[in-house]
XYZ file of C-alpha atoms in Angstrom:
535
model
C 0.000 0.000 0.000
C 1.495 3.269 -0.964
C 2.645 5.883 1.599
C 0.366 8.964 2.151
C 1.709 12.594 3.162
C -0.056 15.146 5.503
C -1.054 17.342 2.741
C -4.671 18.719 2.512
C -4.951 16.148 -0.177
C -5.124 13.188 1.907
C -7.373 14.843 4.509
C -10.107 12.348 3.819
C -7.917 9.119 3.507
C -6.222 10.059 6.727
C -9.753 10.618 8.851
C -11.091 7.344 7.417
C -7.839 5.458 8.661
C -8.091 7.159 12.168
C -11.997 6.351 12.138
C -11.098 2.647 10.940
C -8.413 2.478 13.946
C -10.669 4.147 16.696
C -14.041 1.578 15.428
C -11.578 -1.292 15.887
C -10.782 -0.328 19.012
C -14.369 1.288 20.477
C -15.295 -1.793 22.708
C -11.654 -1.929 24.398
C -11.055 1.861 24.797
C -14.697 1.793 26.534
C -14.327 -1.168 28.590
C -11.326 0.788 30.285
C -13.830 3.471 31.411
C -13.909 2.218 35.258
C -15.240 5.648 37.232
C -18.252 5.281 39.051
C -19.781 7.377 36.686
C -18.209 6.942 33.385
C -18.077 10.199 31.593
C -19.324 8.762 28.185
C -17.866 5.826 26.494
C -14.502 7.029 25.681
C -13.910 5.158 22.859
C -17.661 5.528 21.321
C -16.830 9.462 21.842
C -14.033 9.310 19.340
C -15.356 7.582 17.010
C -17.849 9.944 16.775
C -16.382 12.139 16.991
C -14.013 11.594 13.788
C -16.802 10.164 11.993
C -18.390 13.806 11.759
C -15.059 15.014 11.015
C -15.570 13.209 8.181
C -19.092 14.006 7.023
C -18.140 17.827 7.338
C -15.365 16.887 3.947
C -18.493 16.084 1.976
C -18.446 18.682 -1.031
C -15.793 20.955 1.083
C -13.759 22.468 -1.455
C -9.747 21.346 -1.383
C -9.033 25.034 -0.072
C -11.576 24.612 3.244
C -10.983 20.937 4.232
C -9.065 21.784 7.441
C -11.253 23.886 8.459
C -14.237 22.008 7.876
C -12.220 19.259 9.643
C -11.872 20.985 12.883
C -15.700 21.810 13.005
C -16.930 18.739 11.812
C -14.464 16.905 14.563
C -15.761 20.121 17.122
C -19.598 19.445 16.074
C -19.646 15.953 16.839
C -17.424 15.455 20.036
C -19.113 13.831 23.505
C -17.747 14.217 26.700
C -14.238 15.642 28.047
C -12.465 12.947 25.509
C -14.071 13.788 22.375
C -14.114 17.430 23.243
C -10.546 17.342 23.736
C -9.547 15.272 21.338
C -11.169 17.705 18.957
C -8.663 20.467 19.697
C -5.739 17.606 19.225
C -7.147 17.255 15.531
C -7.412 21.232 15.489
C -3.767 21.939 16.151
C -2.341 19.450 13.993
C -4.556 21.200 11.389
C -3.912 24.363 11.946
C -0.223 23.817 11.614
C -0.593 21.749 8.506
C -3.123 23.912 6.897
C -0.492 27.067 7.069
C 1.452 24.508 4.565
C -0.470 25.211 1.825
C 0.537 22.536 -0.798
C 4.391 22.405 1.086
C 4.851 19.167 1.741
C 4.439 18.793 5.562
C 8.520 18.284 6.955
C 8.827 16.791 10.916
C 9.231 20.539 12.059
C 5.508 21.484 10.889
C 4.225 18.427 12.639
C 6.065 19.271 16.124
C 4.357 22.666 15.783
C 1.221 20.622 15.175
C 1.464 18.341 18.266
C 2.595 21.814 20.144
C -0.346 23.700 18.955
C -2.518 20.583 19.972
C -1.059 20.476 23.465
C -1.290 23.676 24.195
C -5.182 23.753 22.343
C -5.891 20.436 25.029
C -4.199 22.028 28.297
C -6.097 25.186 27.503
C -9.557 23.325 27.766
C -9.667 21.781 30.521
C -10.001 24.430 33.597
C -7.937 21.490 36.082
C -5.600 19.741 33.886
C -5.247 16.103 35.544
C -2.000 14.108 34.594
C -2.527 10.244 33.782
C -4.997 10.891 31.449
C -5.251 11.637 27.846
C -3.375 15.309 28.230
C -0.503 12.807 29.567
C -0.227 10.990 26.099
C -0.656 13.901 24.390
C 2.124 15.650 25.731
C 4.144 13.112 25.102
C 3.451 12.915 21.745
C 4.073 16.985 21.941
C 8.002 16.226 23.477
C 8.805 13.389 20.845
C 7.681 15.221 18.030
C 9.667 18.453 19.269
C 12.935 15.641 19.717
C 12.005 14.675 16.280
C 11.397 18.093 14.202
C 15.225 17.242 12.649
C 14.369 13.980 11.637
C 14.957 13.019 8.433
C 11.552 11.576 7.600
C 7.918 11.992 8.511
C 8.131 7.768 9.161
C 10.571 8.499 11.353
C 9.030 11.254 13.309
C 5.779 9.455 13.795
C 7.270 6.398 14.628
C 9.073 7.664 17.521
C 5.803 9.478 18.735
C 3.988 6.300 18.608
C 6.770 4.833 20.882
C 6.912 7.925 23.627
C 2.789 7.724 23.583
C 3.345 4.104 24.040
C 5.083 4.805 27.358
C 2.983 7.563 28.206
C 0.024 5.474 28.392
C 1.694 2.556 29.779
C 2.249 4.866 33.201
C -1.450 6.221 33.617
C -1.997 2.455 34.874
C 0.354 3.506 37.701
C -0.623 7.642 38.131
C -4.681 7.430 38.861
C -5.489 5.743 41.507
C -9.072 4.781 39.790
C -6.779 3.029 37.415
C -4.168 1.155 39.403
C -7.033 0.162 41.725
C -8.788 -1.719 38.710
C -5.358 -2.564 36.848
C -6.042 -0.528 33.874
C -4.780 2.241 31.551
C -6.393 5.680 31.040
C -8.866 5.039 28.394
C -8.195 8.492 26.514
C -4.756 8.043 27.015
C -4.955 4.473 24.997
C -7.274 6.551 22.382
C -4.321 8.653 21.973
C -2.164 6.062 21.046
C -4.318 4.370 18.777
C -4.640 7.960 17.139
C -0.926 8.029 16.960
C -0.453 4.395 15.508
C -3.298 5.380 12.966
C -0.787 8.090 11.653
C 2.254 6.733 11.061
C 0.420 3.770 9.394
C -0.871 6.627 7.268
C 2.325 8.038 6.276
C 3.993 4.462 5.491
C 1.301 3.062 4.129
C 1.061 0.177 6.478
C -1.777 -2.250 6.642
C -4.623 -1.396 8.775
C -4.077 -3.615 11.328
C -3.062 -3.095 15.373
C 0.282 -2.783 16.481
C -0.235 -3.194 20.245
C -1.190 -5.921 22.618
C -4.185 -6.382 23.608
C -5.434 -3.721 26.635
C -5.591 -4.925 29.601
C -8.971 -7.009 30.950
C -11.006 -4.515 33.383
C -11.275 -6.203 37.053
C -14.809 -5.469 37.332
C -15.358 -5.818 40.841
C -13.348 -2.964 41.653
C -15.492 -0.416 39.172
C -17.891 1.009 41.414
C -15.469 1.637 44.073
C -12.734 3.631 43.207
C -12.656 7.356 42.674
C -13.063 8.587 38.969
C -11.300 10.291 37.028
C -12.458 13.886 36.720
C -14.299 15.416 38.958
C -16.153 14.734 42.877
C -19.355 12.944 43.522
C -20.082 16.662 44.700
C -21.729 17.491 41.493
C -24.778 15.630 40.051
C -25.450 16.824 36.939
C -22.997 16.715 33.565
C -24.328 20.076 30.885
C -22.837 20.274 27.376
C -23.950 22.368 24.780
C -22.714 24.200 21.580
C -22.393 27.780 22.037
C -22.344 30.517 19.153
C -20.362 33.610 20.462
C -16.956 35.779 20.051
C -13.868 32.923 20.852
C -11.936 35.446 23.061
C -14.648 34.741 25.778
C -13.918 31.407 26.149
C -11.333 32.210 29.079
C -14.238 34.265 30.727
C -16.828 31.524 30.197
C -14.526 28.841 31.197
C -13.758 30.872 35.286
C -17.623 30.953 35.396
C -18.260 27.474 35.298
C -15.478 26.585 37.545
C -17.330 28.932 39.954
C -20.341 26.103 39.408
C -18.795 23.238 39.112
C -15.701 20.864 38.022
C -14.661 18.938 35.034
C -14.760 21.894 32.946
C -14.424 22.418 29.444
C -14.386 25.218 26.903
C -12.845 25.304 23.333
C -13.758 27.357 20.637
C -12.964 27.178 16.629
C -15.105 28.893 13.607
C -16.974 30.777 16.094
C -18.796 28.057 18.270
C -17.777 27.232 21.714
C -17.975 23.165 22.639
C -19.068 23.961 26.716
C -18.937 20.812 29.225
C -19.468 20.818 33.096
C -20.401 19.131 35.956
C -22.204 21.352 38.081
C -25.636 21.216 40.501
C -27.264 24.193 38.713
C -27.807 23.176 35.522
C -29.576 26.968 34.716
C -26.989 28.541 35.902
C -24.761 26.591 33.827
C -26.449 26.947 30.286
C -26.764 30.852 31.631
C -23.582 31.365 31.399
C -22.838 30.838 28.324
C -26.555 32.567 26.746
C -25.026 35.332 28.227
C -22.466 35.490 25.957
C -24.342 33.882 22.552
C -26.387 31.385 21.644
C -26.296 27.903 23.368
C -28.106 24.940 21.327
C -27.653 21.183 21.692
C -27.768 20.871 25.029
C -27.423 18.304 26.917
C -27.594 17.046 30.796
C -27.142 13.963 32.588
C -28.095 13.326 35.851
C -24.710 10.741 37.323
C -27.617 8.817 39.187
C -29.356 7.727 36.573
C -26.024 7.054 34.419
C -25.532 4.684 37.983
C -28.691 3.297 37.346
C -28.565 3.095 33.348
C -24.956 1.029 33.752
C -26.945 -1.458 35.918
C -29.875 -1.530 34.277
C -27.630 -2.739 30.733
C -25.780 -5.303 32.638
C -29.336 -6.865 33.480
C -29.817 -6.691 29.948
C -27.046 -7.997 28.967
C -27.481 -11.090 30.814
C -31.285 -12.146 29.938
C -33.406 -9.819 28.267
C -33.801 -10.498 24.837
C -34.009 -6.492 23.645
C -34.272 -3.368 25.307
C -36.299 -0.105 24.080
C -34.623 3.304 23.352
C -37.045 5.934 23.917
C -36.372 9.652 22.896
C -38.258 12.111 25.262
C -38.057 15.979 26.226
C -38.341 16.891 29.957
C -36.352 15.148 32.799
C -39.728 14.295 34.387
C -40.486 12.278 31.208
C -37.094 10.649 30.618
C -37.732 9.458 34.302
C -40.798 7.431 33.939
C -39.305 5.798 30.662
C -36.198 4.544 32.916
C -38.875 3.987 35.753
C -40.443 1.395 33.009
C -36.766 -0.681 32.080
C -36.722 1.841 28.898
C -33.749 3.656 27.812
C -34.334 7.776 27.807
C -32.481 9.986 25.679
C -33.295 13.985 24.828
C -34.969 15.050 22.700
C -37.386 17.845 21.445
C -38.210 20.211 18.521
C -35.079 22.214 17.783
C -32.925 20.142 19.527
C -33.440 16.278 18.588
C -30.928 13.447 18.904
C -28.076 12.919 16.395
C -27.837 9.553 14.749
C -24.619 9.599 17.567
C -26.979 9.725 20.206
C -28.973 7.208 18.988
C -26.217 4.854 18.251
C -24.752 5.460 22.266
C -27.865 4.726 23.951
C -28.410 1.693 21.541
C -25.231 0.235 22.574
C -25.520 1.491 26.580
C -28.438 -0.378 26.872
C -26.137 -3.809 26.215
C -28.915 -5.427 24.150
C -28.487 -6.989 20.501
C -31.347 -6.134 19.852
C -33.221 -2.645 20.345
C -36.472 -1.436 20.288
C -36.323 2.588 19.034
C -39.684 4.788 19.787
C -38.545 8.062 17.994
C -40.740 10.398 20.219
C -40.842 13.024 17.229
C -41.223 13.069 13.359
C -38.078 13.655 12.632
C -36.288 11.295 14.755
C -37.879 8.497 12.258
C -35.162 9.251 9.529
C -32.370 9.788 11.990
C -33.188 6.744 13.590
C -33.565 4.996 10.254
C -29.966 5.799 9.555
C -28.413 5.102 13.063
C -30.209 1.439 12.636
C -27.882 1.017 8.850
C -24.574 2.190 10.564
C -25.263 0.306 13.778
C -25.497 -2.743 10.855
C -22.824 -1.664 8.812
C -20.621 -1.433 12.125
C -21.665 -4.995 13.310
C -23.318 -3.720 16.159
C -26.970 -4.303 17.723
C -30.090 -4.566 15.679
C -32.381 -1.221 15.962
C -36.205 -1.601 15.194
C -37.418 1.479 14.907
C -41.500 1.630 15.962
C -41.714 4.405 13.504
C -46.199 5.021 14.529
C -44.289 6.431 17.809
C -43.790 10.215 16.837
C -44.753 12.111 20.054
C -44.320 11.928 23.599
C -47.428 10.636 24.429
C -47.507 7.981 22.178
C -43.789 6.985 23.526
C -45.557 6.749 27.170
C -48.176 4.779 25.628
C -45.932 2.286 23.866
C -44.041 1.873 26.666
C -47.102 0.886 28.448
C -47.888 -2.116 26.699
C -44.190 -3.027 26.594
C -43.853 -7.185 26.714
C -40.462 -7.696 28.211
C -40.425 -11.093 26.717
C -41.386 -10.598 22.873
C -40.260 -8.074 21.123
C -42.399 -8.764 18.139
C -45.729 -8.542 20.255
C -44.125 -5.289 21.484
C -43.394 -3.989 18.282
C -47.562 -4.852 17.130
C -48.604 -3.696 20.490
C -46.422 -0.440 20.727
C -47.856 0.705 16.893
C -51.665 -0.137 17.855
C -51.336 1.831 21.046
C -49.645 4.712 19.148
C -52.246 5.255 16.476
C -54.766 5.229 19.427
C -53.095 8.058 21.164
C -55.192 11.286 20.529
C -53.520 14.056 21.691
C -52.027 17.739 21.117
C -49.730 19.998 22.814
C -49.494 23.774 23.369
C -46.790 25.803 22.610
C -45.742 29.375 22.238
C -44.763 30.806 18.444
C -41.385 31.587 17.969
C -41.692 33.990 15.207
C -44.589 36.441 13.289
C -46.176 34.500 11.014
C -49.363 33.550 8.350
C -50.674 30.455 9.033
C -54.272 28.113 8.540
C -55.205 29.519 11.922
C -54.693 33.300 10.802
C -51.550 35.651 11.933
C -49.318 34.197 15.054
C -47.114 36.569 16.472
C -44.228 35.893 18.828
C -45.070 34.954 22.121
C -48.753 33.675 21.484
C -49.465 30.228 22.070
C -50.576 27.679 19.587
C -52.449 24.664 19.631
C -51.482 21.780 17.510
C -53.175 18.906 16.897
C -51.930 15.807 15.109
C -49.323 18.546 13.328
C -51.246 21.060 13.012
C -52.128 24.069 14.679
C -55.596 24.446 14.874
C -56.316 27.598 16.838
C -53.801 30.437 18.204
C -54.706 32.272 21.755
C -53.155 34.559 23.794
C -52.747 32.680 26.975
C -51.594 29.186 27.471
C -54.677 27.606 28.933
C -57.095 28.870 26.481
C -54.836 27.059 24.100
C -54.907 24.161 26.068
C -58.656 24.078 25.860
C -58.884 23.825 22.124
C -56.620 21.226 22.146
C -58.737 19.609 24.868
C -61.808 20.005 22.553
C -60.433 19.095 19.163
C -59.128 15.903 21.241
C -62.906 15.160 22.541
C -61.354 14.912 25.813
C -64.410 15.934 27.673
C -65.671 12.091 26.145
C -62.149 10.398 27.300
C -61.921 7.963 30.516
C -58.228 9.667 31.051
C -56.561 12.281 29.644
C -53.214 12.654 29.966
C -51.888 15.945 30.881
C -47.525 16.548 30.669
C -46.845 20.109 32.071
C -43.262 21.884 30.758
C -40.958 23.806 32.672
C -42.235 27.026 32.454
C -45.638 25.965 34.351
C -46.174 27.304 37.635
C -49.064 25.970 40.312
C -51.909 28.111 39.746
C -51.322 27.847 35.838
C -51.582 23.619 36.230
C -54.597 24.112 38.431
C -56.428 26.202 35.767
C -55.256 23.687 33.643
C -56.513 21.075 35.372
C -59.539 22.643 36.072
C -60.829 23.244 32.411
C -60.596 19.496 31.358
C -64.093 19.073 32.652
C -65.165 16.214 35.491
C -65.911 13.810 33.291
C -62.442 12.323 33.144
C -59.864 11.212 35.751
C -56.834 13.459 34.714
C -53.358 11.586 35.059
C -50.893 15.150 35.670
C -47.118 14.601 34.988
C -44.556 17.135 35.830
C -42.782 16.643 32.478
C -40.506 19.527 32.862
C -40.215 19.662 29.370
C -39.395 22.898 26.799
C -40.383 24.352 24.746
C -44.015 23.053 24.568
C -45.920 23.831 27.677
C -48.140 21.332 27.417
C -49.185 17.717 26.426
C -52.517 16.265 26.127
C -54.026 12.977 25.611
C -57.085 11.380 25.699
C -57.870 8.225 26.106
């Protein structure tokens, strides 16, 4: 196989070897995740996160590949590994991309690994050695020894051997890791990322180079102290934040004023933001303050506790497990209440096919059950099931008759732990039963079937539609109610949002008539205010 340079050229032949290297390697990089409460799969984070390195190169003209590489790589990274191994690919391109069409020498790739040191170090508000920023500085000193080597093969090759040792120590410098006899699990990714380069330059097979990683003493996982950050903070907040780069510094001293494990980096004007904090408002605040956040995320550790032992009981017995995108904590909690597993999602900000693909695999079944829990999950979800194929991992049936909330709460109702075909038949029979609607407020002026909306008013929307527009909440609510023939229903189903206070749930309650018991759930959901079925 012929050897490759570092030229913007072979941008897309490189990623796809790095992907290749890092999907080999997913299950063994994330079985060395041993914290309490793993901060994502490690290994599943870079794999995504290279993989939409890679779909930002689609139609990206030669001139803007690096660039589009270091967003794409920025867009898709997950946790404090993918996020910083997003600013390792960003320094390396930023070096090479000042190259032009120069062939890259040994002295632009130590600037590279510099740049990417530096870009990693500067992330993370408490640097921790024995992890990943451990094998990355290394990787930084032998490519500095190296810059007047004669060779790229010979630059890389002696990076892949100083990572090598790098990572080898982490087994000895955390004691999460020496307790369970294991290597840092970014650390290892790092070295896989390394290896994946200098079999890029030689034109080496694809095959591993290394021994196999150590085997994880499970026993020991659940009681040794993790990584980054205390058991002082509950909640993990990500999100993608549009604003001015030079405020990263100033963003990233606010969240260490709420919280630990923080991370900030910034490239083509969006901010990657990760903490774990206890005020999760105060959190996503911060950075609204300074632009606008979208994709956001939280995790509660508890139910990431309960998630990891809930998979293992899969693993061992149940013959599937169902995936069930939801918006609202409140929500998300009665889906894990029922054995499901919750992910978030909701108009504006729904689930990539990467999410999908993660919770398939946390759940530990072959075989999964997806209800979509909006629309336009259905395609996403319809693509996560062909990768999850292509990438020999479990089976996704996607239920696509789920499309809303409710209907997700009443598949999951009729769930048959033991048959997954009688829970697909059940799951799309109680979905096209569900009649329901929701209320929420218009984001924007408009014309519409219902006559002008402007900002602030509240719709209601039935089956897709909207159907009337009012001026307060409630009175929206009722339509709904009454296009829904609720007042006819045994129970109606009732899912209040975030933004509804006491007295506004008790009007709402108090308009759905006597005729019906009304089941009331504290979704905590937004943006829509309100959910209504009828049964």
């Amino acid at each position: 196989m012929p050897a490759h340079s570092l030229t913007g050229d072979d941008v897309r032949s490189l990623l796809e070897r790095v992907h290749s290297a890092f999907a080999a390697h997913r299950d063994e990089i994330d079985a060395l995740n041993v914290f309490p409460v793993p901060d994502g799969d490690t290994g599943t984070n870079l794999v995504f996160t290279v993989r939409s390195a890679l779909e930002e190169l689609h139609d990206v003209a030669p001139t803007e590949l690096w660039d589009a590489l270091v967003r794409g790589a920025m867009m898709g990274a997950r946790g404090n590994s993918g996020v910083i191994f997003s600013q390792v690919l960003r320094g390396l391109a930023e070096a090479l991309a000042e190259l032009g069409d120069t062939a890259p020498t040994p002295a632009a790739l130590a600037d590279g690994w510099r740049r990417a040191r530096d870009l990693a170090y500067d992330a993370v508000a408490d640097p921790l050695e024995g992890t990943m920023l451990s094998a990355i500085s290394a990787a930084a000193e032998a490519a500095r020894d190296e810059r007047d080597a004669a060779d790229l093969e010979t630059a890389t090759s002696r990076i892949v051997s100083r990572v090598h040792e790098a990572v080898a120590r982490t087994r000895e410098q955390l004691e999460a890791n020496r307790a369970a006899g294991v290597v840092d699990a970014g650390a290892r990714g790092v070295e896989v990322f390394a290896i994946a380069v200098h079999d890029h330059v030689t034109g080496a097979p694809d095959v591993d180079h290394d021994a196999p990683a150590p085997v994880v003493d499970r026993s020991n996982v659940r009681n040794v102290a993790r990584e980054a950050g205390s058991d002082d903070y509950r909640f993990e907040v990500q999100y993608l934040l549009e604003a001015d780069e030079d405020r990263a510094p100033d963003l990233r001293d606010a969240l260490q004023e709420l919280g630990d494990s923080v991370v900030v980096v910034a490239a083509s004007g969006v901010m990657n933001v990760h903490v774990h904090t206890n005020d999760i408002a105060a959190a996503i605040d911060a950075g609204a303050a300074l632009g606008r956040a979208w994709r956001i995320q939280v995790t509660e550790f508890a139910e990431e506790r309960a998630a990891a032992e809930e998979a293992e009981a899969v693993a061992t017995g149940a013959p599937f497990a169902v995936l069930a995108v939801l918006p609202g904590p409140g929500l998300r909690a009665l889906a894990e209440d029922s054995g499901a597993i919750a992910i978030h999602g909701t108009a504006g900000d729904l689930p990539s096919v990467a999410d999908l693909l993660q919770g398939a695999r946390r759940s530990g079944a072959d075989r999964v059950l997806v209800l979509p829990g909006h629309p336009n999950v259905v395609p996403t979800a319809q693509q996560a099931a062909k990768i999850a194929a292509e990438d020999g991992g479990p089976t996704l049936e996607v239920i696509d008759a789920v499309t809303s909330p409710l209907s997700v709460l009443a598949a999951l109702a009729v769930v048959d732990p033991s048959d997954a075909a009688a829970t697909v038949n059940a799951a799309t029979q109680a979905a096209h039963g569900c009649r329901g609607g929701e209320v929420v407020a218009a984001v924007r002026d408009a014309d519409g079937p219902a006559g002008h909306v402007r900002r602030g008013q509240f719709l209601a929307v039935v089956d897709g539609d909207v159907v009337a527009v009012r001026d307060e909440p409630v009175e929206a609510l009722q339509v709904v109610a009454a296009t829904c023939d609720a007042a006819t229903a045994e129970v109606v189903t009732l899912v209040a949002g975030a933004d509804v206070d006491e007295d506004e749930l008790e009007h709402a309650v108090s308009i759905l008539g006597e005729g019906a018991e009304v089941d009331v759930i504290d979704g905590g959901q937004r943006p829509v205010r309100f959910f209504l079925g009828a049964e």
